[in-house]
Amino acid sequence: MAINALSSRRAALSRLDSKGSPYLYVLPFFLLFGVFGLFPLIYTGYVSFNDWNLLDGGAHQWVGLANYREMLQDPYFWNSLGNTLSIWVLSTVPQLLAALWIAHLLNHKLRARTSLRMGVLLPNITSIVAVTIVFTQLFGRDFGMVNWLLGLVGAGPIDWQADTWSSHLAISIIVAWRWTGYNALIYLASMQAIPHDMYEAAELDGASSAQQFWRITVPQLRPTIIFTTVISTIGGLQIMAEPLLFAGTSTPTGGSDRQFQTIALFMYEQGFREFRFGYASAIAWTLCLIIAVFAIVNFLLTRRIANEE
């Protein structure tokens, strides 16, 4: 009798362990996410419905959607949104194309191939502050190396910070230089998962290297390309450090005429320069919704590709 009771107890503990252990393993993540992720997100949403100013001792008043209505009528918001999208396009498209080309090269048999693969990641692990400061000097108006090189071919010096398009191009180059190698390694890992038999069959059929790349490699990388596009988009929409440091000052206006102020900089300006936490929270939630839209599009595209395959 005692043996049967002991066996039943052990069986119950075994079932409890097999069913409860997985939840205990993932519990620390959900606790950290709840404290540092979910709670700030919900609280920011609450703040966005208030007229919240720290200069008034933290006093706040419920204003409903007033902050969102003001934001939609604020030309500075639309200017920052346009700047953000412009920098995102100028940095993401060349960056991913270059990463795809670099990954294709690294996928071949090269001397010191391991060193080259490690080398393409160096820009990503370099301090973003150091990188931006160096590039700011390179794009200097009077003594920058870029203008010196342009002078060698007869082109006049460019004030990279003064004009909208020149500043967007310079910042995009900084972003692309830092993240191209990272995306190249992601593409390289996916390329190595493609069965080599497909290339051998294409080679027997007389397909050139370019035809193999566009008709085998690129179609097989479609999910990875979508993934890197969405990740780059999320990072591009939140870009802040590069334009802030590119201005050469601590002011978050993005130039004298706000020519390269992004949404993140505009949010920072309203929250920590104007101390309008309610308005800044409305901007933050709007940015969050924009990013969520891109995430949903990624999910739909990925599911469609999976169904086609």
Coordinates of C-alpha atoms in Angstrom, one line a residue:
M1 CA 0.0 0.0 0.0
A2 CA 2.8 2.4 1.0
I3 CA 4.7 1.4 -2.1
N4 CA 1.7 2.2 -4.4
A5 CA 1.2 5.6 -2.7
L6 CA 4.9 6.4 -3.1
S7 CA 4.7 5.4 -6.8
S8 CA 1.6 7.5 -7.3
R9 CA 3.3 10.5 -5.7
R10 CA 6.4 10.1 -7.8
A11 CA 4.3 9.9 -11.0
A12 CA 2.4 13.0 -10.0
L13 CA 5.7 14.9 -9.3
S14 CA 7.0 13.6 -12.7
R15 CA 4.0 14.9 -14.5
L16 CA 4.2 18.2 -12.7
D17 CA 7.9 18.5 -13.6
S18 CA 7.4 17.7 -17.2
K19 CA 4.4 20.2 -17.5
G20 CA 5.7 22.9 -15.3
S21 CA 9.4 23.0 -16.0
P22 CA 9.1 24.6 -19.5
Y23 CA 7.1 27.5 -17.9
L24 CA 9.7 28.0 -15.2
Y25 CA 12.4 28.1 -17.8
V26 CA 10.7 30.9 -19.8
L27 CA 9.4 32.8 -16.7
P28 CA 12.6 35.0 -16.2
F29 CA 12.2 36.3 -19.8
F30 CA 8.5 37.2 -19.3
L31 CA 9.3 38.8 -15.9
L32 CA 12.0 41.0 -17.4
F33 CA 9.9 41.8 -20.4
G34 CA 7.0 42.8 -18.2
V35 CA 9.1 45.1 -16.1
F36 CA 11.3 46.6 -18.7
G37 CA 9.2 46.2 -21.8
L38 CA 5.5 45.9 -21.4
F39 CA 5.0 48.2 -18.4
P40 CA 6.9 51.1 -19.9
L41 CA 5.0 50.7 -23.2
I42 CA 1.6 50.8 -21.4
Y43 CA 2.7 53.6 -19.1
T44 CA 3.9 55.6 -22.1
G45 CA 0.5 55.1 -23.7
Y46 CA -1.2 56.5 -20.5
V47 CA 1.2 59.5 -20.5
S48 CA 0.4 60.2 -24.1
F49 CA -3.2 61.0 -23.1
N50 CA -2.1 63.6 -20.6
D51 CA -0.7 67.1 -20.6
W52 CA 2.4 66.1 -18.7
N53 CA 5.2 68.7 -18.0
L54 CA 8.0 68.0 -15.5
L55 CA 8.6 71.7 -15.1
D56 CA 5.3 71.9 -13.3
G57 CA 6.4 69.4 -10.7
G58 CA 5.1 66.4 -12.6
A59 CA 1.6 67.7 -12.6
H60 CA -0.6 66.3 -15.4
Q61 CA -4.0 66.7 -16.7
W62 CA -6.0 64.3 -18.9
V63 CA -6.4 65.7 -22.4
G64 CA -7.5 62.6 -24.3
L65 CA -6.4 62.6 -28.0
A66 CA -5.3 66.3 -27.9
N67 CA -1.6 65.4 -28.1
Y68 CA -2.2 63.2 -31.2
R69 CA -4.3 65.9 -32.9
E70 CA -1.6 68.4 -32.2
M71 CA 1.0 66.0 -33.6
L72 CA -0.9 65.4 -36.8
Q73 CA -1.1 69.2 -37.3
D74 CA 2.6 69.9 -36.4
P75 CA 4.7 70.6 -39.5
Y76 CA 7.8 69.6 -37.5
F77 CA 6.4 66.1 -37.0
W78 CA 5.8 65.6 -40.7
N79 CA 9.2 67.1 -41.5
S80 CA 10.9 64.6 -39.1
L81 CA 8.8 61.7 -40.6
G82 CA 9.9 62.7 -44.1
N83 CA 13.5 62.9 -43.0
T84 CA 13.4 59.6 -41.3
L85 CA 11.9 57.8 -44.4
S86 CA 14.4 59.5 -46.7
I87 CA 17.4 58.4 -44.6
W88 CA 15.9 55.0 -44.3
V89 CA 15.6 54.5 -48.1
L90 CA 19.0 56.0 -48.9
S91 CA 20.7 53.7 -46.3
T92 CA 18.7 50.5 -46.5
V93 CA 18.5 49.8 -50.2
P94 CA 22.2 50.3 -51.0
Q95 CA 23.1 48.6 -47.8
L96 CA 21.2 45.4 -48.5
L97 CA 22.3 45.2 -52.1
A98 CA 26.0 45.6 -51.0
A99 CA 25.5 43.1 -48.3
L100 CA 24.1 40.6 -50.8
W101 CA 27.0 41.1 -53.1
I102 CA 29.6 40.8 -50.3
A103 CA 28.0 37.6 -49.0
H104 CA 28.1 36.2 -52.6
L105 CA 31.8 36.9 -52.8
L106 CA 32.5 35.4 -49.3
N107 CA 30.6 32.3 -50.3
H108 CA 33.3 31.4 -52.8
K109 CA 36.7 29.9 -52.0
L110 CA 39.0 32.8 -51.1
R111 CA 42.3 33.1 -49.4
A112 CA 41.9 34.1 -45.8
R113 CA 38.2 33.6 -46.1
T114 CA 37.7 33.4 -42.3
S115 CA 39.6 36.7 -41.7
L116 CA 37.5 38.4 -44.4
R117 CA 34.3 37.2 -42.8
M118 CA 35.4 38.5 -39.4
G119 CA 36.6 41.7 -41.0
V120 CA 33.2 42.6 -42.5
L121 CA 31.7 42.6 -38.9
L122 CA 34.3 45.1 -37.5
P123 CA 32.3 48.2 -38.4
N124 CA 29.3 46.8 -36.5
I125 CA 31.1 46.3 -33.3
T126 CA 32.8 49.7 -33.4
S127 CA 31.4 52.4 -31.1
I128 CA 28.7 54.3 -32.9
V129 CA 29.9 57.5 -31.3
A130 CA 33.4 57.0 -32.7
V131 CA 32.2 56.0 -36.1
T132 CA 29.9 59.0 -36.4
I133 CA 32.5 61.5 -35.2
V134 CA 35.1 60.1 -37.7
F135 CA 32.6 60.4 -40.6
T136 CA 31.6 63.9 -39.5
Q137 CA 35.2 64.9 -39.9
L138 CA 35.4 63.2 -43.3
F139 CA 32.3 65.1 -44.4
G140 CA 33.6 68.4 -43.0
R141 CA 32.9 71.5 -45.2
D142 CA 36.4 73.1 -45.0
F143 CA 38.9 70.3 -44.2
G144 CA 36.9 67.1 -44.9
M145 CA 38.6 64.4 -46.9
V146 CA 35.4 63.9 -49.0
N147 CA 35.5 67.5 -50.2
W148 CA 39.2 67.2 -50.9
L149 CA 38.6 64.2 -53.1
L150 CA 35.8 66.0 -54.9
G151 CA 38.2 68.9 -55.5
L152 CA 40.6 66.6 -57.2
V153 CA 38.0 65.9 -59.9
G154 CA 36.9 69.5 -60.2
A155 CA 33.8 69.4 -58.1
G156 CA 33.2 72.2 -55.6
P157 CA 33.1 71.7 -51.9
I158 CA 29.8 70.6 -50.4
D159 CA 28.4 71.8 -47.1
W160 CA 27.1 68.4 -46.1
Q161 CA 25.3 69.5 -43.0
A162 CA 23.6 72.6 -44.6
D163 CA 21.4 70.9 -47.3
T164 CA 18.7 68.4 -46.8
W165 CA 19.8 65.8 -49.5
S166 CA 23.5 66.1 -48.8
S167 CA 23.0 65.6 -45.0
H168 CA 20.7 62.6 -45.7
L169 CA 23.2 61.1 -48.0
A170 CA 26.1 61.5 -45.5
I171 CA 24.1 60.0 -42.6
S172 CA 22.9 57.2 -44.8
I173 CA 26.6 56.4 -45.7
I174 CA 27.3 56.2 -42.0
V175 CA 24.5 53.8 -41.3
A176 CA 25.2 51.7 -44.4
W177 CA 28.9 51.4 -43.5
R178 CA 28.1 50.2 -40.0
W179 CA 25.4 47.6 -40.9
T180 CA 26.4 46.2 -44.3
G181 CA 28.8 43.6 -42.9
Y182 CA 26.2 42.5 -40.3
N183 CA 23.6 41.8 -43.0
A184 CA 26.2 40.2 -45.2
L185 CA 26.9 37.6 -42.6
I186 CA 23.2 36.8 -42.3
Y187 CA 23.0 36.4 -46.1
L188 CA 26.1 34.2 -46.0
A189 CA 24.7 31.9 -43.4
S190 CA 21.5 31.5 -45.6
M191 CA 23.6 30.9 -48.7
Q192 CA 25.5 28.1 -47.1
A193 CA 22.2 26.4 -46.3
I194 CA 21.2 26.2 -50.0
P195 CA 21.8 22.7 -51.4
H196 CA 24.9 22.6 -53.6
D197 CA 23.2 20.1 -55.9
M198 CA 21.0 22.9 -57.3
Y199 CA 24.1 24.8 -58.5
E200 CA 25.7 21.6 -60.0
A201 CA 22.5 20.9 -61.9
A202 CA 22.3 24.5 -63.2
E203 CA 26.0 24.3 -64.2
L204 CA 25.3 21.1 -66.2
D205 CA 22.5 22.9 -67.9
G206 CA 24.9 25.7 -69.0
A207 CA 23.8 28.4 -66.5
S208 CA 26.4 31.1 -66.0
S209 CA 27.4 32.4 -62.5
A210 CA 25.1 35.4 -62.9
Q211 CA 22.2 33.2 -63.9
Q212 CA 22.8 30.9 -60.9
F213 CA 22.9 33.9 -58.6
W214 CA 19.6 35.5 -59.8
R215 CA 17.7 32.3 -60.4
I216 CA 18.9 30.1 -57.5
T217 CA 20.5 32.2 -54.8
V218 CA 18.2 35.2 -54.7
P219 CA 14.9 33.1 -54.8
Q220 CA 16.2 30.9 -52.0
L221 CA 17.1 33.9 -49.9
R222 CA 13.7 35.6 -50.2
P223 CA 12.7 35.0 -46.5
T224 CA 16.1 36.2 -45.3
I225 CA 15.9 39.2 -47.5
I226 CA 12.5 40.1 -46.1
F227 CA 13.8 39.6 -42.6
T228 CA 16.8 41.9 -43.1
T229 CA 14.6 44.4 -44.8
V230 CA 12.2 44.6 -41.8
I231 CA 15.0 44.6 -39.2
S232 CA 16.8 47.4 -41.1
T233 CA 13.5 49.2 -41.4
I234 CA 12.9 49.0 -37.7
G235 CA 16.4 50.3 -37.0
G236 CA 16.1 53.0 -39.6
L237 CA 12.8 54.3 -38.2
Q238 CA 14.4 54.6 -34.8
I239 CA 17.7 56.3 -36.0
M240 CA 18.9 58.9 -33.5
A241 CA 22.6 58.7 -32.6
E242 CA 23.9 59.3 -36.1
P243 CA 22.0 62.5 -36.9
L244 CA 22.4 63.8 -33.4
L245 CA 26.2 63.4 -33.5
F246 CA 26.4 64.5 -37.2
A247 CA 25.2 67.9 -36.2
G248 CA 28.3 68.4 -34.1
T249 CA 26.3 69.7 -31.1
S250 CA 24.0 68.3 -28.4
T251 CA 20.9 70.0 -29.9
P252 CA 18.4 67.6 -31.2
T253 CA 17.0 69.9 -33.9
G254 CA 18.9 68.1 -36.7
G255 CA 20.5 71.1 -38.2
S256 CA 19.7 74.8 -38.3
D257 CA 16.6 74.3 -40.4
R258 CA 15.7 70.8 -39.1
Q259 CA 17.0 69.4 -42.4
F260 CA 18.0 66.0 -40.9
Q261 CA 15.9 65.8 -37.7
T262 CA 14.4 62.3 -37.4
I263 CA 11.3 61.2 -35.5
A264 CA 13.5 59.9 -32.6
L265 CA 15.3 63.3 -32.4
F266 CA 11.9 65.2 -32.5
M267 CA 10.6 63.0 -29.7
Y268 CA 13.8 63.6 -27.7
E269 CA 13.5 67.3 -28.2
Q270 CA 9.9 67.4 -27.0
G271 CA 10.5 65.2 -24.1
F272 CA 13.9 66.3 -22.7
R273 CA 14.3 69.8 -24.1
E274 CA 10.7 71.1 -24.0
F275 CA 9.8 68.7 -21.1
R276 CA 6.5 67.9 -22.8
F277 CA 6.3 64.3 -21.8
G278 CA 2.7 63.8 -22.9
Y279 CA 3.4 65.0 -26.4
A280 CA 6.7 63.1 -26.6
S281 CA 4.8 59.9 -25.5
A282 CA 2.3 60.4 -28.3
I283 CA 5.1 60.6 -30.8
A284 CA 6.7 57.5 -29.3
W285 CA 3.4 55.5 -29.6
T286 CA 2.9 56.7 -33.2
L287 CA 6.4 55.5 -34.1
C288 CA 5.6 52.2 -32.4
L289 CA 2.5 51.8 -34.5
I290 CA 4.5 52.6 -37.7
I291 CA 7.0 49.9 -36.8
A292 CA 4.1 47.5 -36.0
V293 CA 2.7 48.0 -39.5
F294 CA 6.0 47.0 -41.0
A295 CA 6.1 43.9 -38.8
I296 CA 2.7 42.9 -39.9
V297 CA 3.7 43.3 -43.5
N298 CA 6.7 41.1 -42.9
F299 CA 4.5 38.4 -41.3
L300 CA 2.1 38.5 -44.3
L301 CA 4.9 38.3 -46.9
T302 CA 6.6 35.5 -45.0
R303 CA 3.4 33.5 -44.8
R304 CA 2.7 34.0 -48.5
I305 CA 6.2 32.9 -49.5
A306 CA 5.8 29.8 -47.2
N307 CA 2.5 28.9 -48.9
E308 CA 4.0 29.3 -52.3
E309 CA 6.8 27.0 -51.5

